[in-house]
């Protein structure tokens, strides 16, 4: 087979004028000006203008379609009308031979390199065409470069890449498992790993000091804009004889290095801010705060004790003070109230504002006494020309709604700092929480070490026990999660006992870890930055599917490969499965 391409568009410059060259790529645009035909030929590196002067070639070229793959031979000449927007804008190629390598249909399902909105499901169905789009194509190439940079940096820091199994065991890690039936072991199932959690801990027991891998993880979760359905990748790493601060030191070296390599945005360096979980919930109403947003939530419950305002009686009351917020008109406050009610589930959103003269106006002004006004000004930062938004409800609900209102205010008022990455660690997560059924359950990672060890487990209220668990948050996205691991089998059994598991349950469900921990286990800790989210942030994308080559849609379907799909009866018999579609949940 002939070598189709001897040059790429990126390589051609004025220095090539007069040379005979060959290019191969796709027809991006065809312009027939009568006496001559121009073709914009696109390859992965750029675009080059092709000129067809020969009459016979012009007749043939009239049949060409955009997005057909062609090979062009010709002479490089200087353009009379230069295009400064193209790297090859000083030159063009006068074609002497054109060969169609792969013809494209006359009608495309959508225009590839335009700014027009295309229904996402259609783009995913024709993903092989969608990936020709310059912006999306560059995002996938960026992903390749980021993955290499991550591996290089982890190698530089002394970590060894070790792969762990994809066919694993079912493990309660917070989401539904994907199950794989075993043909050779009838009635038994593998589970695709939600994370390599147990394997990486076993590697620490095995004497590997520093492990990492770019690991695929599988969770049967509902998709979000920042979470790919079904599968995702994380930079999984673990260290023996390590503390929480040792893990933080790795992340604080790794993350700025990667972001600075691929963006010109400013990123925090040195020690990232450490924010205890409860403080994060109080100040931001969420455990993944966007620190680019300067607004904070404050508790004013005591301020309204004895109030005649029924909406505040016997409720937790939160306030968000917005400097210069008094400049907004009534329509803005009505829109914010509509958002709180319809999008956040609030019963309402109380508000008021203080004008430049210090006069309280609008909203719930009649319930803002002189004493309350003075305290709002002196203790809560409600200066002249500010507005205040009040959220009243049960404690956790008020926190949650206030957090969502804070985010909306930051976006609507354009308060989000531009061109920066703000990083923080959320620390001191509760070890346990109450489930919807009112039972004690793990709050975060069940394999984490409780702060205070066995003494805390035996003597403290479970809901007051903190864990050595932590998240890395960047610009409001949880980008990594990790913990100091529970490596003591007695503490492990006690921790699971509080969550409703007995020792036999632990032996059955986590037998490998339980057994390994009997044989001299070093203390160990680690974390797992999400690769997809990291690249999404670097690419400044709002949708994680834009940095994944072949993502699934919002219903977890692969529209290109038609997955999931039905299989034939023989395949089901091979794995001892019968389908019962009448089963109800």
Coordinates of C-alpha atoms in Angstrom, one line a residue, residues 176 582-585:
X176 CA -24.7 -0.7 42.8
X582 CA -42.2 -9.5 35.1
X583 CA -40.1 -9.0 38.3
X584 CA -41.1 -5.9 40.1
X585 CA -38.9 -4.0 42.5

